[in-house]
Amino acid sequence: MRDVLVLNGPNLGRLGTREPDIYGSATFADLAEQCVTHGAERGLRVDVRQTDSEAELIRWLHDAADANVPVVLNPAAFTHYSYALRDAAAMRTAPLIEVHISNPHAREEFRHTSVISGVASGVIAGFGLDSYLLALDAIAADAAT
Ligand code: DQA
């Protein structure tokens, strides 16, 4: 089994009740369960985490880089302005796939910019929770570098 970290930024712990018209009705626990099950079926040991803290997210990226662990990252609102998170992602030593539940490009203008995408292996957005599962597929298939 290969280890994979699925890291989630601010407000994603509120899935299920947070703007369900945009993010759906599945909870964060549902997301975690889907990722763990989907990963296990593909030989991946998936650890799903969420934090509202930029510092904690950065620390997890440092740990992933030190351990050469691939990351599926939904940076949430940090996507659009956190240069600190970008710098941490740039230190990656394994694939890092940026994911979004919604399609930020189809939303408000401030969401059209990602400061993370330029240092990610790839980006998957707009497929609901399936965005995460598609990212796990890419990691399992070694399609991401
Ligand atoms: C999001 C999109 C971001 O713009 C937003 O701030 C989020 C969630 C998504 O998954 O669609 O918190 O990353």
PDB file of C-alpha atoms and ligand atoms in Angstrom:
ATOM      1  CA  MET A   1       0.000   0.000   0.000  1.00  0.00           C
ATOM      2  CA  ARG A   2       1.288   3.506  -0.875  1.00  0.00           C
ATOM      3  CA  ASP A   3       0.556   6.394   1.442  1.00  0.00           C
ATOM      4  CA  VAL A   4      -1.349   9.418   0.122  1.00  0.00           C
ATOM      5  CA  LEU A   5      -2.358  12.542   2.034  1.00  0.00           C
ATOM      6  CA  VAL A   6      -5.631  14.271   1.169  1.00  0.00           C
ATOM      7  CA  LEU A   7      -5.386  17.749   2.676  1.00  0.00           C
ATOM      8  CA  ASN A   8      -8.244  20.223   2.956  1.00  0.00           C
ATOM      9  CA  GLY A   9      -8.152  23.895   3.836  1.00  0.00           C
ATOM     10  CA  PRO A  10     -10.542  26.248   5.599  1.00  0.00           C
ATOM     11  CA  ASN A  11     -14.295  25.717   5.804  1.00  0.00           C
ATOM     12  CA  LEU A  12     -14.186  22.304   4.120  1.00  0.00           C
ATOM     13  CA  GLY A  13     -14.945  20.715   7.481  1.00  0.00           C
ATOM     14  CA  ARG A  14     -18.391  22.301   7.064  1.00  0.00           C
ATOM     15  CA  LEU A  15     -19.250  20.274   3.969  1.00  0.00           C
ATOM     16  CA  GLY A  16     -22.846  19.125   4.068  1.00  0.00           C
ATOM     17  CA  THR A  17     -24.167  22.355   5.564  1.00  0.00           C
ATOM     18  CA  ARG A  18     -21.914  24.850   3.744  1.00  0.00           C
ATOM     19  CA  GLU A  19     -23.600  26.319   0.640  1.00  0.00           C
ATOM     20  CA  PRO A  20     -25.000  22.930  -0.439  1.00  0.00           C
ATOM     21  CA  ASP A  21     -26.094  24.365  -3.795  1.00  0.00           C
ATOM     22  CA  ILE A  22     -22.390  24.786  -4.600  1.00  0.00           C
ATOM     23  CA  TYR A  23     -20.663  22.068  -2.568  1.00  0.00           C
ATOM     24  CA  GLY A  24     -23.383  19.404  -2.331  1.00  0.00           C
ATOM     25  CA  SER A  25     -24.914  17.692   0.680  1.00  0.00           C
ATOM     26  CA  ALA A  26     -22.196  15.131   1.444  1.00  0.00           C
ATOM     27  CA  THR A  27     -20.383  15.786   4.728  1.00  0.00           C
ATOM     28  CA  PHE A  28     -16.641  15.917   5.336  1.00  0.00           C
ATOM     29  CA  ALA A  29     -16.945  12.463   6.949  1.00  0.00           C
ATOM     30  CA  ASP A  30     -18.572  11.208   3.722  1.00  0.00           C
ATOM     31  CA  LEU A  31     -15.706  12.687   1.704  1.00  0.00           C
ATOM     32  CA  ALA A  32     -13.109  11.059   3.954  1.00  0.00           C
ATOM     33  CA  GLU A  33     -14.824   7.678   3.739  1.00  0.00           C
ATOM     34  CA  GLN A  34     -15.086   7.857  -0.061  1.00  0.00           C
ATOM     35  CA  CYS A  35     -11.403   8.767  -0.395  1.00  0.00           C
ATOM     36  CA  VAL A  36     -10.243   5.997   1.954  1.00  0.00           C
ATOM     37  CA  THR A  37     -12.397   3.349   0.225  1.00  0.00           C
ATOM     38  CA  HIS A  38     -11.544   4.488  -3.307  1.00  0.00           C
ATOM     39  CA  GLY A  39      -7.854   4.610  -2.454  1.00  0.00           C
ATOM     40  CA  ALA A  40      -7.799   1.201  -0.764  1.00  0.00           C
ATOM     41  CA  GLU A  41      -9.324  -0.341  -3.896  1.00  0.00           C
ATOM     42  CA  ARG A  42      -6.310   1.062  -5.792  1.00  0.00           C
ATOM     43  CA  GLY A  43      -3.584   0.098  -3.335  1.00  0.00           C
ATOM     44  CA  LEU A  44      -3.432   3.489  -1.612  1.00  0.00           C
ATOM     45  CA  ARG A  45      -3.499   4.085   2.141  1.00  0.00           C
ATOM     46  CA  VAL A  46      -5.289   7.442   2.251  1.00  0.00           C
ATOM     47  CA  ASP A  47      -5.123   9.822   5.213  1.00  0.00           C
ATOM     48  CA  VAL A  48      -7.739  12.596   4.916  1.00  0.00           C
ATOM     49  CA  ARG A  49      -7.264  15.778   6.970  1.00  0.00           C
ATOM     50  CA  GLN A  50      -8.856  19.206   7.242  1.00  0.00           C
ATOM     51  CA  THR A  51      -7.737  22.366   8.959  1.00  0.00           C
ATOM     52  CA  ASP A  52      -8.780  25.984   9.053  1.00  0.00           C
ATOM     53  CA  SER A  53      -5.168  26.924   9.881  1.00  0.00           C
ATOM     54  CA  GLU A  54      -2.700  27.990   7.198  1.00  0.00           C
ATOM     55  CA  ALA A  55       0.202  27.101   9.514  1.00  0.00           C
ATOM     56  CA  GLU A  56      -1.058  23.562  10.058  1.00  0.00           C
ATOM     57  CA  LEU A  57      -1.610  23.011   6.335  1.00  0.00           C
ATOM     58  CA  ILE A  58       1.942  24.211   5.635  1.00  0.00           C
ATOM     59  CA  ARG A  59       3.327  21.869   8.306  1.00  0.00           C
ATOM     60  CA  TRP A  60       1.502  18.924   6.705  1.00  0.00           C
ATOM     61  CA  LEU A  61       3.004  19.842   3.317  1.00  0.00           C
ATOM     62  CA  HIS A  62       6.483  19.935   4.876  1.00  0.00           C
ATOM     63  CA  ASP A  63       5.881  16.486   6.402  1.00  0.00           C
ATOM     64  CA  ALA A  64       4.657  15.141   3.031  1.00  0.00           C
ATOM     65  CA  ALA A  65       7.763  16.529   1.290  1.00  0.00           C
ATOM     66  CA  ASP A  66      10.068  14.980   3.911  1.00  0.00           C
ATOM     67  CA  ALA A  67       8.360  11.600   3.542  1.00  0.00           C
ATOM     68  CA  ASN A  68       7.998  11.706  -0.289  1.00  0.00           C
ATOM     69  CA  VAL A  69       4.249  11.250   0.079  1.00  0.00           C
ATOM     70  CA  PRO A  70       1.888  12.286  -2.767  1.00  0.00           C
ATOM     71  CA  VAL A  71      -0.722  14.888  -1.855  1.00  0.00           C
ATOM     72  CA  VAL A  72      -4.228  15.671  -3.026  1.00  0.00           C
ATOM     73  CA  LEU A  73      -4.740  19.264  -1.918  1.00  0.00           C
ATOM     74  CA  ASN A  74      -7.910  21.315  -1.763  1.00  0.00           C
ATOM     75  CA  PRO A  75      -6.478  24.605  -0.500  1.00  0.00           C
ATOM     76  CA  ALA A  76      -9.982  26.149  -0.366  1.00  0.00           C
ATOM     77  CA  ALA A  77      -9.802  29.956  -0.141  1.00  0.00           C
ATOM     78  CA  PHE A  78      -6.003  29.786   0.402  1.00  0.00           C
ATOM     79  CA  THR A  79      -5.881  28.810  -3.293  1.00  0.00           C
ATOM     80  CA  HIS A  80      -6.415  32.374  -4.287  1.00  0.00           C
ATOM     81  CA  TYR A  81      -3.922  34.269  -2.114  1.00  0.00           C
ATOM     82  CA  SER A  82      -1.609  32.186   0.065  1.00  0.00           C
ATOM     83  CA  TYR A  83       1.931  32.588  -1.234  1.00  0.00           C
ATOM     84  CA  ALA A  84       3.099  30.789   1.903  1.00  0.00           C
ATOM     85  CA  LEU A  85       1.076  27.739   0.931  1.00  0.00           C
ATOM     86  CA  ARG A  86       2.385  27.954  -2.624  1.00  0.00           C
ATOM     87  CA  ASP A  87       5.963  28.042  -1.377  1.00  0.00           C
ATOM     88  CA  ALA A  88       5.296  24.980   0.767  1.00  0.00           C
ATOM     89  CA  ALA A  89       3.685  23.155  -2.179  1.00  0.00           C
ATOM     90  CA  ALA A  90       6.682  24.065  -4.354  1.00  0.00           C
ATOM     91  CA  MET A  91       8.895  22.006  -2.028  1.00  0.00           C
ATOM     92  CA  ARG A  92       6.999  18.848  -2.911  1.00  0.00           C
ATOM     93  CA  THR A  93       9.045  15.721  -3.583  1.00  0.00           C
ATOM     94  CA  ALA A  94       6.115  13.670  -4.921  1.00  0.00           C
ATOM     95  CA  PRO A  95       3.017  14.431  -7.031  1.00  0.00           C
ATOM     96  CA  LEU A  96       0.680  17.103  -5.686  1.00  0.00           C
ATOM     97  CA  ILE A  97      -2.719  17.443  -7.304  1.00  0.00           C
ATOM     98  CA  GLU A  98      -4.817  20.557  -6.631  1.00  0.00           C
ATOM     99  CA  VAL A  99      -8.518  19.751  -6.444  1.00  0.00           C
ATOM    100  CA  HIS A 100     -11.706  21.759  -6.135  1.00  0.00           C
ATOM    101  CA  ILE A 101     -15.255  20.590  -5.619  1.00  0.00           C
ATOM    102  CA  SER A 102     -16.678  23.488  -7.589  1.00  0.00           C
ATOM    103  CA  ASN A 103     -15.231  25.011 -10.761  1.00  0.00           C
ATOM    104  CA  PRO A 104     -13.654  28.228  -9.462  1.00  0.00           C
ATOM    105  CA  HIS A 105     -13.352  29.569 -13.028  1.00  0.00           C
ATOM    106  CA  ALA A 106     -17.127  29.623 -13.345  1.00  0.00           C
ATOM    107  CA  ARG A 107     -17.520  31.647 -10.134  1.00  0.00           C
ATOM    108  CA  GLU A 108     -16.515  35.062  -8.792  1.00  0.00           C
ATOM    109  CA  GLU A 109     -13.497  36.685 -10.411  1.00  0.00           C
ATOM    110  CA  PHE A 110     -11.310  36.436  -7.279  1.00  0.00           C
ATOM    111  CA  ARG A 111     -11.577  32.649  -7.578  1.00  0.00           C
ATOM    112  CA  HIS A 112     -10.177  32.636 -11.128  1.00  0.00           C
ATOM    113  CA  THR A 113      -6.616  32.956  -9.841  1.00  0.00           C
ATOM    114  CA  SER A 114      -4.823  30.062  -8.185  1.00  0.00           C
ATOM    115  CA  VAL A 115      -1.399  30.741  -6.729  1.00  0.00           C
ATOM    116  CA  ILE A 116      -1.016  26.975  -6.199  1.00  0.00           C
ATOM    117  CA  SER A 117      -1.601  25.640  -9.740  1.00  0.00           C
ATOM    118  CA  GLY A 118       1.829  26.716 -11.007  1.00  0.00           C
ATOM    119  CA  VAL A 119       3.594  24.340  -8.638  1.00  0.00           C
ATOM    120  CA  ALA A 120       1.047  21.481  -8.754  1.00  0.00           C
ATOM    121  CA  SER A 121       1.379  18.343 -10.895  1.00  0.00           C
ATOM    122  CA  GLY A 122      -2.135  18.955 -12.150  1.00  0.00           C
ATOM    123  CA  VAL A 123      -5.496  20.448 -11.296  1.00  0.00           C
ATOM    124  CA  ILE A 124      -8.935  18.808 -11.159  1.00  0.00           C
ATOM    125  CA  ALA A 125     -11.939  21.054 -10.533  1.00  0.00           C
ATOM    126  CA  GLY A 126     -15.663  21.074 -10.922  1.00  0.00           C
ATOM    127  CA  PHE A 127     -16.564  17.416 -10.462  1.00  0.00           C
ATOM    128  CA  GLY A 128     -17.886  17.569  -6.902  1.00  0.00           C
ATOM    129  CA  LEU A 129     -16.346  14.982  -4.591  1.00  0.00           C
ATOM    130  CA  ASP A 130     -15.310  13.022  -7.672  1.00  0.00           C
ATOM    131  CA  SER A 131     -12.545  15.615  -8.143  1.00  0.00           C
ATOM    132  CA  TYR A 132     -10.758  13.907  -5.225  1.00  0.00           C
ATOM    133  CA  LEU A 133     -11.392  10.397  -6.572  1.00  0.00           C
ATOM    134  CA  LEU A 134     -10.066  11.368 -10.016  1.00  0.00           C
ATOM    135  CA  ALA A 135      -6.932  12.742  -8.351  1.00  0.00           C
ATOM    136  CA  LEU A 136      -6.471   9.463  -6.465  1.00  0.00           C
ATOM    137  CA  ASP A 137      -6.887   7.615  -9.787  1.00  0.00           C
ATOM    138  CA  ALA A 138      -4.101   9.729 -11.301  1.00  0.00           C
ATOM    139  CA  ILE A 139      -1.800   9.000  -8.356  1.00  0.00           C
ATOM    140  CA  ALA A 140      -2.607   5.276  -8.447  1.00  0.00           C
ATOM    141  CA  ALA A 141      -1.921   5.207 -12.182  1.00  0.00           C
ATOM    142  CA  ASP A 142       1.346   7.119 -11.683  1.00  0.00           C
ATOM    143  CA  ALA A 143      -0.115   9.595 -14.157  1.00  0.00           C
ATOM    144  CA  ALA A 144       0.958  12.560 -12.027  1.00  0.00           C
ATOM    145  CA  THR A 145       4.577  13.631 -11.597  1.00  0.00           C
TER     146      THR A 145
HETATM  147  C1  DQA B   1     -13.045  25.376  -3.288  1.00  0.00           C
HETATM  148  C2  DQA B   1     -13.176  26.646  -4.132  1.00  0.00           C
HETATM  149  C3  DQA B   1     -12.626  27.856  -3.386  1.00  0.00           C
HETATM  150  O1  DQA B   1     -12.780  29.023  -4.181  1.00  0.00           O
HETATM  151  C4  DQA B   1     -13.367  28.064  -2.082  1.00  0.00           C
HETATM  152  O2  DQA B   1     -12.786  29.122  -1.369  1.00  0.00           O
HETATM  153  C5  DQA B   1     -13.435  26.832  -1.256  1.00  0.00           C
HETATM  154  C6  DQA B   1     -13.682  25.544  -1.919  1.00  0.00           C
HETATM  155  C7  DQA B   1     -13.718  24.163  -3.950  1.00  0.00           C
HETATM  156  O3  DQA B   1     -13.417  23.046  -3.525  1.00  0.00           O
HETATM  157  O4  DQA B   1     -14.538  24.324  -4.850  1.00  0.00           O
HETATM  158  O5  DQA B   1     -13.378  26.883  -0.043  1.00  0.00           O
HETATM  159  O6  DQA B   1     -11.663  25.088  -3.130  1.00  0.00           O
END
